[in-house]
Short mmCIF file of C-alpha atoms and ligand atoms in Angstrom, two decimals:
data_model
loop_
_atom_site.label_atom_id
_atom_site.label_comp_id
_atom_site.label_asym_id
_atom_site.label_seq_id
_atom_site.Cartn_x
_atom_site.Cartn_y
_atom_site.Cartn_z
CA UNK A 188 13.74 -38.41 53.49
CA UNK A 189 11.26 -40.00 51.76
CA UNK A 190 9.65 -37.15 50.35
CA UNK A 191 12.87 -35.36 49.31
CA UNK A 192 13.85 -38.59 47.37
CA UNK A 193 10.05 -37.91 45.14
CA UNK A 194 10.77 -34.08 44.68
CA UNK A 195 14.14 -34.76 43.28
CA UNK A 196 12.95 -37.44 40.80
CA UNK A 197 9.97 -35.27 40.15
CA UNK A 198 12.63 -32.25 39.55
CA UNK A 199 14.31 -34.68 37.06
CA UNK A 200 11.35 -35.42 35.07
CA UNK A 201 10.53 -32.18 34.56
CA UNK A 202 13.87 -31.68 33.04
CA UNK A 203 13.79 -34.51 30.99
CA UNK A 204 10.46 -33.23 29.28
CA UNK A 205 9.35 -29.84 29.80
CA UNK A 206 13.04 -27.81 30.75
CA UNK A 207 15.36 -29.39 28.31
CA UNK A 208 16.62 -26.37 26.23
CA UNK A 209 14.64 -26.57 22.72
CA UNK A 210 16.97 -26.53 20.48
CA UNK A 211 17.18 -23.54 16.67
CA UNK A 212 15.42 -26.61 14.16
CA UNK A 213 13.07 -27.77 17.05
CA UNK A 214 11.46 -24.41 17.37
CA UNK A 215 11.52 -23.93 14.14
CA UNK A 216 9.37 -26.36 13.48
CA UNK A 217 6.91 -25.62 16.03
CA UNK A 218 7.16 -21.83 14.63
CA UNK A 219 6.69 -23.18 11.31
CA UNK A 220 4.45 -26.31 11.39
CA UNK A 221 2.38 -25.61 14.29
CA UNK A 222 2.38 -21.66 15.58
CA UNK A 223 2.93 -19.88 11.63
CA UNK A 224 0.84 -22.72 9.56
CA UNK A 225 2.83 -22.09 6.55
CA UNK A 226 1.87 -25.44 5.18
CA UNK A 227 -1.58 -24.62 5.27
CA UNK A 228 -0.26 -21.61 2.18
CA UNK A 229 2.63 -23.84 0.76
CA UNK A 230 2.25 -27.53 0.68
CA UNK A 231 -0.10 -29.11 -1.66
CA UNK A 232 -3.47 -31.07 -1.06
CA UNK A 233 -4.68 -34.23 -2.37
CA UNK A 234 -8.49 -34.39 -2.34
CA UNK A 235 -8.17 -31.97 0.92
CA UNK A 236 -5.15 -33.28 2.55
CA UNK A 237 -1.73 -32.17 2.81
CA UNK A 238 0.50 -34.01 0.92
CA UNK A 239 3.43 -34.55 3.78
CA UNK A 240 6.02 -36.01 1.08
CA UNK A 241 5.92 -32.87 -0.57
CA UNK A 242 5.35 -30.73 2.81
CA UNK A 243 6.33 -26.98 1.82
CA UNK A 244 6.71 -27.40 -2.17
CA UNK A 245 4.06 -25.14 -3.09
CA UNK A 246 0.82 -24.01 -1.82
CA UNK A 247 -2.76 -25.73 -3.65
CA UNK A 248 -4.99 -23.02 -3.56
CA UNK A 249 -4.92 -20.19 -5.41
CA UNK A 250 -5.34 -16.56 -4.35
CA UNK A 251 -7.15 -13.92 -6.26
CA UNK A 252 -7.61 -10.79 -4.49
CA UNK A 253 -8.34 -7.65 -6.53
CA UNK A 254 -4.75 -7.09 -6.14
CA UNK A 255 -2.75 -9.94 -7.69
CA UNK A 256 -3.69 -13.94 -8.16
CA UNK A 257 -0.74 -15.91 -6.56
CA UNK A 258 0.04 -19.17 -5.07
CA UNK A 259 2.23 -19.98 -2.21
CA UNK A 260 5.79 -20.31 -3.09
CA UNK A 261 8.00 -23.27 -3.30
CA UNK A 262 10.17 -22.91 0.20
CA UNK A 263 12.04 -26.32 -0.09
CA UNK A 264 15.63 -26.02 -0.70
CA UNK A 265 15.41 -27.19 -3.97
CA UNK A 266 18.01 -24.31 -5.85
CA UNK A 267 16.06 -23.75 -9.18
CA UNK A 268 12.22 -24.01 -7.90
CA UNK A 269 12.27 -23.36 -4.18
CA UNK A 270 14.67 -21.16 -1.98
CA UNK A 271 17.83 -23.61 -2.01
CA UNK A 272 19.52 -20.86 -3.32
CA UNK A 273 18.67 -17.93 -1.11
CA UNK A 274 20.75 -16.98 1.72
CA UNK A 275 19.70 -16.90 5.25
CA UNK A 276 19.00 -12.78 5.15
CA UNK A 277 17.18 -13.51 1.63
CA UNK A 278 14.42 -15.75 3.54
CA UNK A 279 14.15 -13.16 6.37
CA UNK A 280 13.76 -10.45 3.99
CA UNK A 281 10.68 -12.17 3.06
CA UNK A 282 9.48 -13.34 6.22
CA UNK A 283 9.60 -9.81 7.94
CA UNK A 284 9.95 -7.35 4.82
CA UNK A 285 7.82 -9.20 2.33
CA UNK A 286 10.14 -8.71 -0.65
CA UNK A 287 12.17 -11.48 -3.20
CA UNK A 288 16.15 -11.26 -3.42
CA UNK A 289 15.59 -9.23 -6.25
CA UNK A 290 13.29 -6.50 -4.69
CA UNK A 291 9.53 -7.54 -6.04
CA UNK A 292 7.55 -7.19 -3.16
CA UNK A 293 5.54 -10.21 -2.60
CA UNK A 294 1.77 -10.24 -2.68
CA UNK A 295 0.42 -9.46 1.01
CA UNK A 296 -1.27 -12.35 1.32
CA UNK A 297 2.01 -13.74 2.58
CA UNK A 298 1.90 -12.48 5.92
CA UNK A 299 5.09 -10.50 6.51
CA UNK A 300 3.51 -7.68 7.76
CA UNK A 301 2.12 -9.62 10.66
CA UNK A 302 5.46 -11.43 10.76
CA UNK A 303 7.86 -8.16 11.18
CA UNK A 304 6.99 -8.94 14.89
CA UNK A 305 9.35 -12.11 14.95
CA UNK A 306 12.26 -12.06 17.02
CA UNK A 307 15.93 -12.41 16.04
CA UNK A 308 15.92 -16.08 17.54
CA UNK A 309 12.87 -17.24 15.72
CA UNK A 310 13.91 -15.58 12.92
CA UNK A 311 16.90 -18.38 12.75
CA UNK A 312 14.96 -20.79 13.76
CA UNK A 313 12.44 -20.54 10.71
CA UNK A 314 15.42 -20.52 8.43
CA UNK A 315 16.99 -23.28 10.60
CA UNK A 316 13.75 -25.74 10.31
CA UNK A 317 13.69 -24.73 6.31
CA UNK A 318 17.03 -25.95 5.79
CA UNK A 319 16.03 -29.09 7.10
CA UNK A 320 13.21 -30.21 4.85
CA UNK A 321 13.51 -31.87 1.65
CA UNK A 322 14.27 -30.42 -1.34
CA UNK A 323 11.48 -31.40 -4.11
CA UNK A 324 11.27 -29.58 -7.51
CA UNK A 325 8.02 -27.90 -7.90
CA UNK A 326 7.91 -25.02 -10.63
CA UNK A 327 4.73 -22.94 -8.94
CA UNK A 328 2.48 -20.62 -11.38
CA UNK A 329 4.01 -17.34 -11.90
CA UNK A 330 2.21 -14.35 -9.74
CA UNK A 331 0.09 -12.03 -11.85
CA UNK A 332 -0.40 -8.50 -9.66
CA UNK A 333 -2.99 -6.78 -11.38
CA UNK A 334 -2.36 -3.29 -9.05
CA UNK A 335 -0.64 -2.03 -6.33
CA UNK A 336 -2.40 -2.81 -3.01
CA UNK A 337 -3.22 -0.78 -0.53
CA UNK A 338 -0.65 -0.20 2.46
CA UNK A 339 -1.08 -3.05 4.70
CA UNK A 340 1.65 -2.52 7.62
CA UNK A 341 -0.40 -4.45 11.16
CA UNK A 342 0.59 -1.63 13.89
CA UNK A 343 1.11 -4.40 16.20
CA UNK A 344 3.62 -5.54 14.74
CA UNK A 345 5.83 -3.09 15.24
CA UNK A 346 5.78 -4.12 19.15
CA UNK A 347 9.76 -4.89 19.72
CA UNK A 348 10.13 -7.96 21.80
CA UNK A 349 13.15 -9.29 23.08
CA UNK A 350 13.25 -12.92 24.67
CA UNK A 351 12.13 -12.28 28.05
CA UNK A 352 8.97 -10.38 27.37
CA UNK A 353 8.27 -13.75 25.82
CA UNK A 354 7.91 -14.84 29.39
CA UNK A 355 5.27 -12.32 29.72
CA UNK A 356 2.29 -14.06 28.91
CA UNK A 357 0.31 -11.26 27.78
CA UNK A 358 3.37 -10.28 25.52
CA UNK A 359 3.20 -13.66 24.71
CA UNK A 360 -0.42 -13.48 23.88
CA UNK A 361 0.28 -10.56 21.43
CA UNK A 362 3.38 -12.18 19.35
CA UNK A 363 1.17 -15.77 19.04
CA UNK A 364 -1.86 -13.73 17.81
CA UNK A 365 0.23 -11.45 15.90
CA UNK A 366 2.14 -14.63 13.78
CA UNK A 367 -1.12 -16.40 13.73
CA UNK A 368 -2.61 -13.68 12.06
CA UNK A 369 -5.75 -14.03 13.07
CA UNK A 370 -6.54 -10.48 11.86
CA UNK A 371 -5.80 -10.80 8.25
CA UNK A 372 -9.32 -11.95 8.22
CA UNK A 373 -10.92 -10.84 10.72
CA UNK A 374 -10.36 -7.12 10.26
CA UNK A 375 -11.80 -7.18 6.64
CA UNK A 376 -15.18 -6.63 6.01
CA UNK A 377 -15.50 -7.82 2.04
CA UNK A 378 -13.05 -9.56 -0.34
CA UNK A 379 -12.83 -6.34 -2.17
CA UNK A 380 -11.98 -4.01 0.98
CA UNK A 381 -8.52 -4.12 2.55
CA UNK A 382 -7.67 -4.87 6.29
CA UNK A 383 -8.35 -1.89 8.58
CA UNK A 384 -6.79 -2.81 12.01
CA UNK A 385 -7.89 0.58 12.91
CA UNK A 386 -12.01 0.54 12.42
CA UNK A 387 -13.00 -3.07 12.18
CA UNK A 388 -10.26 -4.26 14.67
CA UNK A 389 -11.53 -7.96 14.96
CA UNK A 390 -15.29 -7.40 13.28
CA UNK A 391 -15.45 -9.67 10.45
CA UNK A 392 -17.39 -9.83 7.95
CA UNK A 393 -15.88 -11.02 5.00
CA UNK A 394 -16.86 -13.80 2.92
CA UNK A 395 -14.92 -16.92 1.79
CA UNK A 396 -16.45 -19.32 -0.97
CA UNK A 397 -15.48 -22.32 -2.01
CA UNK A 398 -16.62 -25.95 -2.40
CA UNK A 399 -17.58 -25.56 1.02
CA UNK A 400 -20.05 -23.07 0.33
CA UNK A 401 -20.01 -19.65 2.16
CA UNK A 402 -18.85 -18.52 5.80
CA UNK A 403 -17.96 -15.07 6.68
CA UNK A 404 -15.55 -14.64 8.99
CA UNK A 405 -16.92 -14.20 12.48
CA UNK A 406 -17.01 -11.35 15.03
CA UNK A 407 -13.98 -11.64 17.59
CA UNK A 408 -14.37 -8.62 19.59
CA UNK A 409 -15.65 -8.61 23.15
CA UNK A 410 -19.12 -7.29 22.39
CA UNK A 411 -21.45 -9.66 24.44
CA UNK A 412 -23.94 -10.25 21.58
CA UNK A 413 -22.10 -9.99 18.34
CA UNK A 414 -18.89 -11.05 19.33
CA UNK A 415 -17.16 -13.43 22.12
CA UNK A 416 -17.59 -11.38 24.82
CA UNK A 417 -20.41 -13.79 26.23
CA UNK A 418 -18.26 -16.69 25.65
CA UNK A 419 -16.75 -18.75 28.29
CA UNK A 420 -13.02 -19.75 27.88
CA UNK A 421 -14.13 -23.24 27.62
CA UNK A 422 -16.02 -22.23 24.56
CA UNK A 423 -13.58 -20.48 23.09
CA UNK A 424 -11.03 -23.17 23.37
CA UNK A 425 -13.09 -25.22 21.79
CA UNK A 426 -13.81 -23.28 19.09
CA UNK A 427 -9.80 -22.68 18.41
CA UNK A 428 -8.67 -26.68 19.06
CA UNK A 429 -11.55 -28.46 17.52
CA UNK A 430 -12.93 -26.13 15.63
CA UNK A 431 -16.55 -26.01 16.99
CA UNK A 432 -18.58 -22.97 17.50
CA UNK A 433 -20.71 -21.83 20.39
CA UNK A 434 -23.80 -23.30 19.46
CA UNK A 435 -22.00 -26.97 18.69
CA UNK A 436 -22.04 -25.85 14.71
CA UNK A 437 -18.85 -27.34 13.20
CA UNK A 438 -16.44 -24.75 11.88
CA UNK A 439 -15.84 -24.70 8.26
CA UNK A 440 -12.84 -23.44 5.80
CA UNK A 441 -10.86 -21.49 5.92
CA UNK A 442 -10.84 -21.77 9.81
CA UNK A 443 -10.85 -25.10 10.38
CA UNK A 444 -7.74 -25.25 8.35
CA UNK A 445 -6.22 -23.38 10.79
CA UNK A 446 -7.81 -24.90 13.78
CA UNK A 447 -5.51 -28.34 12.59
CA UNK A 448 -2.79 -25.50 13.76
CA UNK A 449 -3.96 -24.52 16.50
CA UNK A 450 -4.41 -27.62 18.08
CA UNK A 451 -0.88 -28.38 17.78
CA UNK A 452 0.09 -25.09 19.79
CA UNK A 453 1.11 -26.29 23.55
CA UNK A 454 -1.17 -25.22 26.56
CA UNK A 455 0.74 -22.21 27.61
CA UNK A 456 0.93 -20.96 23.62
CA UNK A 457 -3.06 -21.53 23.33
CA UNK A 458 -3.88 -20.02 26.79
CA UNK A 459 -1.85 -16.91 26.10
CA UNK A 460 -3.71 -16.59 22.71
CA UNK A 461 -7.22 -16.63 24.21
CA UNK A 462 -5.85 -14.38 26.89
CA UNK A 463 -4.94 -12.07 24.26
CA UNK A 464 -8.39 -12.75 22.35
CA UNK A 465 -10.03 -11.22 25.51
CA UNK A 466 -8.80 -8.02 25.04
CA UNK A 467 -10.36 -6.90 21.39
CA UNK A 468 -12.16 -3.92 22.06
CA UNK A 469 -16.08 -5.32 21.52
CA UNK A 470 -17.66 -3.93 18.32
CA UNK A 471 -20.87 -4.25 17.14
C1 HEC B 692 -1.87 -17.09 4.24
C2 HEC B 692 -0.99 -17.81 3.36
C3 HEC B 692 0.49 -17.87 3.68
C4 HEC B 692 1.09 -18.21 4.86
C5 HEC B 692 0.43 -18.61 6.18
C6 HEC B 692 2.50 -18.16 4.63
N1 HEC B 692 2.75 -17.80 3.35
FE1 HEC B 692 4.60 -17.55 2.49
N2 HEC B 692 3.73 -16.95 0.76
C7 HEC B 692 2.38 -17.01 0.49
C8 HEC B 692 2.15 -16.68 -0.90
C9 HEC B 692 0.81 -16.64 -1.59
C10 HEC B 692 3.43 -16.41 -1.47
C11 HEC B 692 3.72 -15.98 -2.89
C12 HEC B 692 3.45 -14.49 -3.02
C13 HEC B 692 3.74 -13.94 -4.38
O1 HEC B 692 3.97 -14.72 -5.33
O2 HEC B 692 3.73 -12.70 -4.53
C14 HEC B 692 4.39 -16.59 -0.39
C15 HEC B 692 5.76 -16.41 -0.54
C16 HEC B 692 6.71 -16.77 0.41
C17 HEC B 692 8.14 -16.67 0.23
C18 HEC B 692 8.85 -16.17 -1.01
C19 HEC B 692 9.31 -17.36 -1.82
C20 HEC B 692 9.53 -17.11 -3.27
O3 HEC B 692 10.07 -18.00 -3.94
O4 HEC B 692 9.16 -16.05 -3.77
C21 HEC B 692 8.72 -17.16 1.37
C22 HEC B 692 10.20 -17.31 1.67
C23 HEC B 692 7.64 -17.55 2.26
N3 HEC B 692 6.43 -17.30 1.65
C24 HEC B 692 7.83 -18.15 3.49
C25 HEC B 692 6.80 -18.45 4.37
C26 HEC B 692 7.02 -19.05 5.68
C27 HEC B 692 8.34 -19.53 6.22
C28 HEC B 692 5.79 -19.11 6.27
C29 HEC B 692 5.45 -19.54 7.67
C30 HEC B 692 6.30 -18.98 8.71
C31 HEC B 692 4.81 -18.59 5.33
N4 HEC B 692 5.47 -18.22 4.19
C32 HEC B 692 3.45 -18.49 5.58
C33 HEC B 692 1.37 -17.30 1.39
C34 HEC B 692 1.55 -17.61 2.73
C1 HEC B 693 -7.88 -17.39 6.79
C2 HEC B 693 -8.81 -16.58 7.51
C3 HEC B 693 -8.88 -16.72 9.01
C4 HEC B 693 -7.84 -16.68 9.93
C5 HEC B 693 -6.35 -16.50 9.66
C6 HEC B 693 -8.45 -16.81 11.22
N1 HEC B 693 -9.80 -16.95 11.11
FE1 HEC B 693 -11.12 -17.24 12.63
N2 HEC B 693 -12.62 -17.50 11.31
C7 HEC B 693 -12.53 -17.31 9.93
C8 HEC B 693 -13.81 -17.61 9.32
C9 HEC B 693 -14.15 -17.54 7.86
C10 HEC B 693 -14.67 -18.00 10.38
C11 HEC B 693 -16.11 -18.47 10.26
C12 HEC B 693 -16.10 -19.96 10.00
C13 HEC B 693 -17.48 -20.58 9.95
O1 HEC B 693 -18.46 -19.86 10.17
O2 HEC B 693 -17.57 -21.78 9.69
C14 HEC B 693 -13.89 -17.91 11.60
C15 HEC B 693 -14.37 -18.24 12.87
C16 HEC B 693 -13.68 -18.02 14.05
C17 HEC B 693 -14.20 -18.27 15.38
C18 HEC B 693 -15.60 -18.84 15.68
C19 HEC B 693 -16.54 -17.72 15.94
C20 HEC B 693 -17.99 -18.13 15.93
O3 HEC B 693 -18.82 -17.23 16.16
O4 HEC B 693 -18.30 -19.30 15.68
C21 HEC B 693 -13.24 -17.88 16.28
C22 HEC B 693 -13.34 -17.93 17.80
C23 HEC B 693 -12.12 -17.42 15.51
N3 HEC B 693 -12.41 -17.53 14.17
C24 HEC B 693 -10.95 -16.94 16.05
C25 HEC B 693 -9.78 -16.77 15.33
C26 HEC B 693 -8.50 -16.48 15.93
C27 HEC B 693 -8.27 -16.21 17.41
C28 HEC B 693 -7.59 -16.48 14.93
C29 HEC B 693 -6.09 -16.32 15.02
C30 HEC B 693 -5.42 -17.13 16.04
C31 HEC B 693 -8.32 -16.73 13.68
N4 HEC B 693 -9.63 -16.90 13.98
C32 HEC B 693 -7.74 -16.80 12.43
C33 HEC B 693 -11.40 -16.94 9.24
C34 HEC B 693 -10.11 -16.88 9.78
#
């Protein structure tokens, strides 16, 4: 008797925390603030931190790529300087197609090839979460593309998941690493060379400057000696949730701009990623 009396209240508390249906904004914001990072592209800094009262009104850095110099777009729903005006299939356009109402394709630094991988539900729960955040006028620099970039579709995101194979934790795996885009910089190998997801799958080697200094972004392949294949999972969560390599060095930018992401991912969501982490064929 006793004991059925603890598993019921145990069965409760579970489904006061963990089972209670999340609802469209809720996920959104865990897509958005936590999963995507799209603050860490579109809300400004003040002397390196995000400034939450204007959280999503424009981006601080700028990007120059040999391609185009752009900065990360207004997305509050203020209707002349952000995307107040926009319908809902406007900001998915974006988000999976990369292209404005009008048809300009945006620069590709804005990951929508990675994020063609989102499902229908997320996909209104981004645009959900979006509605929900204040409006604040913020005219951002107009984008200068210098030339056309090379193609930059991520094969793996044309995986078509439903739901249920989100259950799947190695599907799962895929879709976190996919919108996390971990491979927009770890497949380059040089600021002036494009992704290739097909050679350098995971290799890194290109170089970010800043007032940081230099770091290249690191091998995340299996090999054993230049990648993580040598790594323990211990290790490697470290590395992803405090931002601390192997050797105890402290990551710099720009990944420990995204580790403040990751560490806001729940357990299943982070253990799926490394899962998925574990299978990049090694490279040298
Ligand atoms: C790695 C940086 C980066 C991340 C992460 C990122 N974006 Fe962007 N995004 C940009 C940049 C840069 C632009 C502007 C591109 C241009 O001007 O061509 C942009 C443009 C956009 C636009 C078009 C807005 C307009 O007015 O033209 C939308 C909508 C958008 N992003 C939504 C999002 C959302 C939602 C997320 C997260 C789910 C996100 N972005 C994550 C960099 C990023
Ligand atoms: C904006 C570019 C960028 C993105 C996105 C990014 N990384 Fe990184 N990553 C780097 C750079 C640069 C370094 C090296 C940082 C340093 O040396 O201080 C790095 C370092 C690492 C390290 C530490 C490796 C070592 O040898 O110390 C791991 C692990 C890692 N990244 C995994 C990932 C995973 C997994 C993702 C996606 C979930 C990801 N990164 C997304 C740029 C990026």
């Amino acid at each position: 008797m006793h004991r059925l009396w603890f598993g019921a209240l145990a069965l409760l508390f579970v489904g006061g925390t963990e089972l209670r249906a999340e609802t469209l904004i809720e996920r959104g914001d865990y897509l958005v603030n936590s999963v995507m990072g799209c603050g860490n592209c579109h809300t400004p800094r003040d002397k390196g931190v995000q400034v939450m009262e204007r959280h999503l009104s424009g981006g601080f850095q700028t990007f120059s790529e040999p391609w185009f110099v752009v900065k990360g777009a207004n997305l509050t729903p203020d209707r002349d300087t952000g995307i107040g005006a926009w319908s809902d299939n406007d900001i998915k356009r974006a988000l999976t197609h990369g292209a404005r109402p009008n048809g300009t394709p945006l620069a590709e630094v804005m990951p929508s090839a990675f994020y063609k991988i989102l499902t229908p539900r997320d996909l209104d729960a981004i645009v959900a979460y979006l509605r929900t955040v204040a409006p604040i006028r913020n005219e951002v620099q107009t984008p200068n593309y210098k030339s056309e970039p090379p193609p930059s579709d991520y094969p793996l995101a044309a995986t078509n998941l439903t739901d249920k194979d989100l259950s799947d934790p190695k599907k799962r795996g895929l879709y976190l690493a996919t919108l996390a885009h971990c491979m927009a910089c770890h497949a380059r190998t040089s600021a002036e060379q494009a992704a290739d997801y097909k050679n350098t799958f995971g290799k890194g080697g290109r170089a970010f400057k800043g007032p940081w200094g230099e770091t290249v972004a690191a091998n995340i392949t299996s090999h054993p000696t230049a990648g993580l294949g040598a790594w323990t999972d211990a290790e490697l969560k470290r590395a992803l949730v405090e931002g601390v390599s192997r050797d105890g060095r402290k990551l710099k930018p720009p990944m420990i701009d995204h580790v403040g992401y990751y560490k806001k991912w729940n357990d299943q969501d982070i253990g799926a990623l490394m899962a998925w982490v574990r299978t990049i064929p090694p490279l040298p």
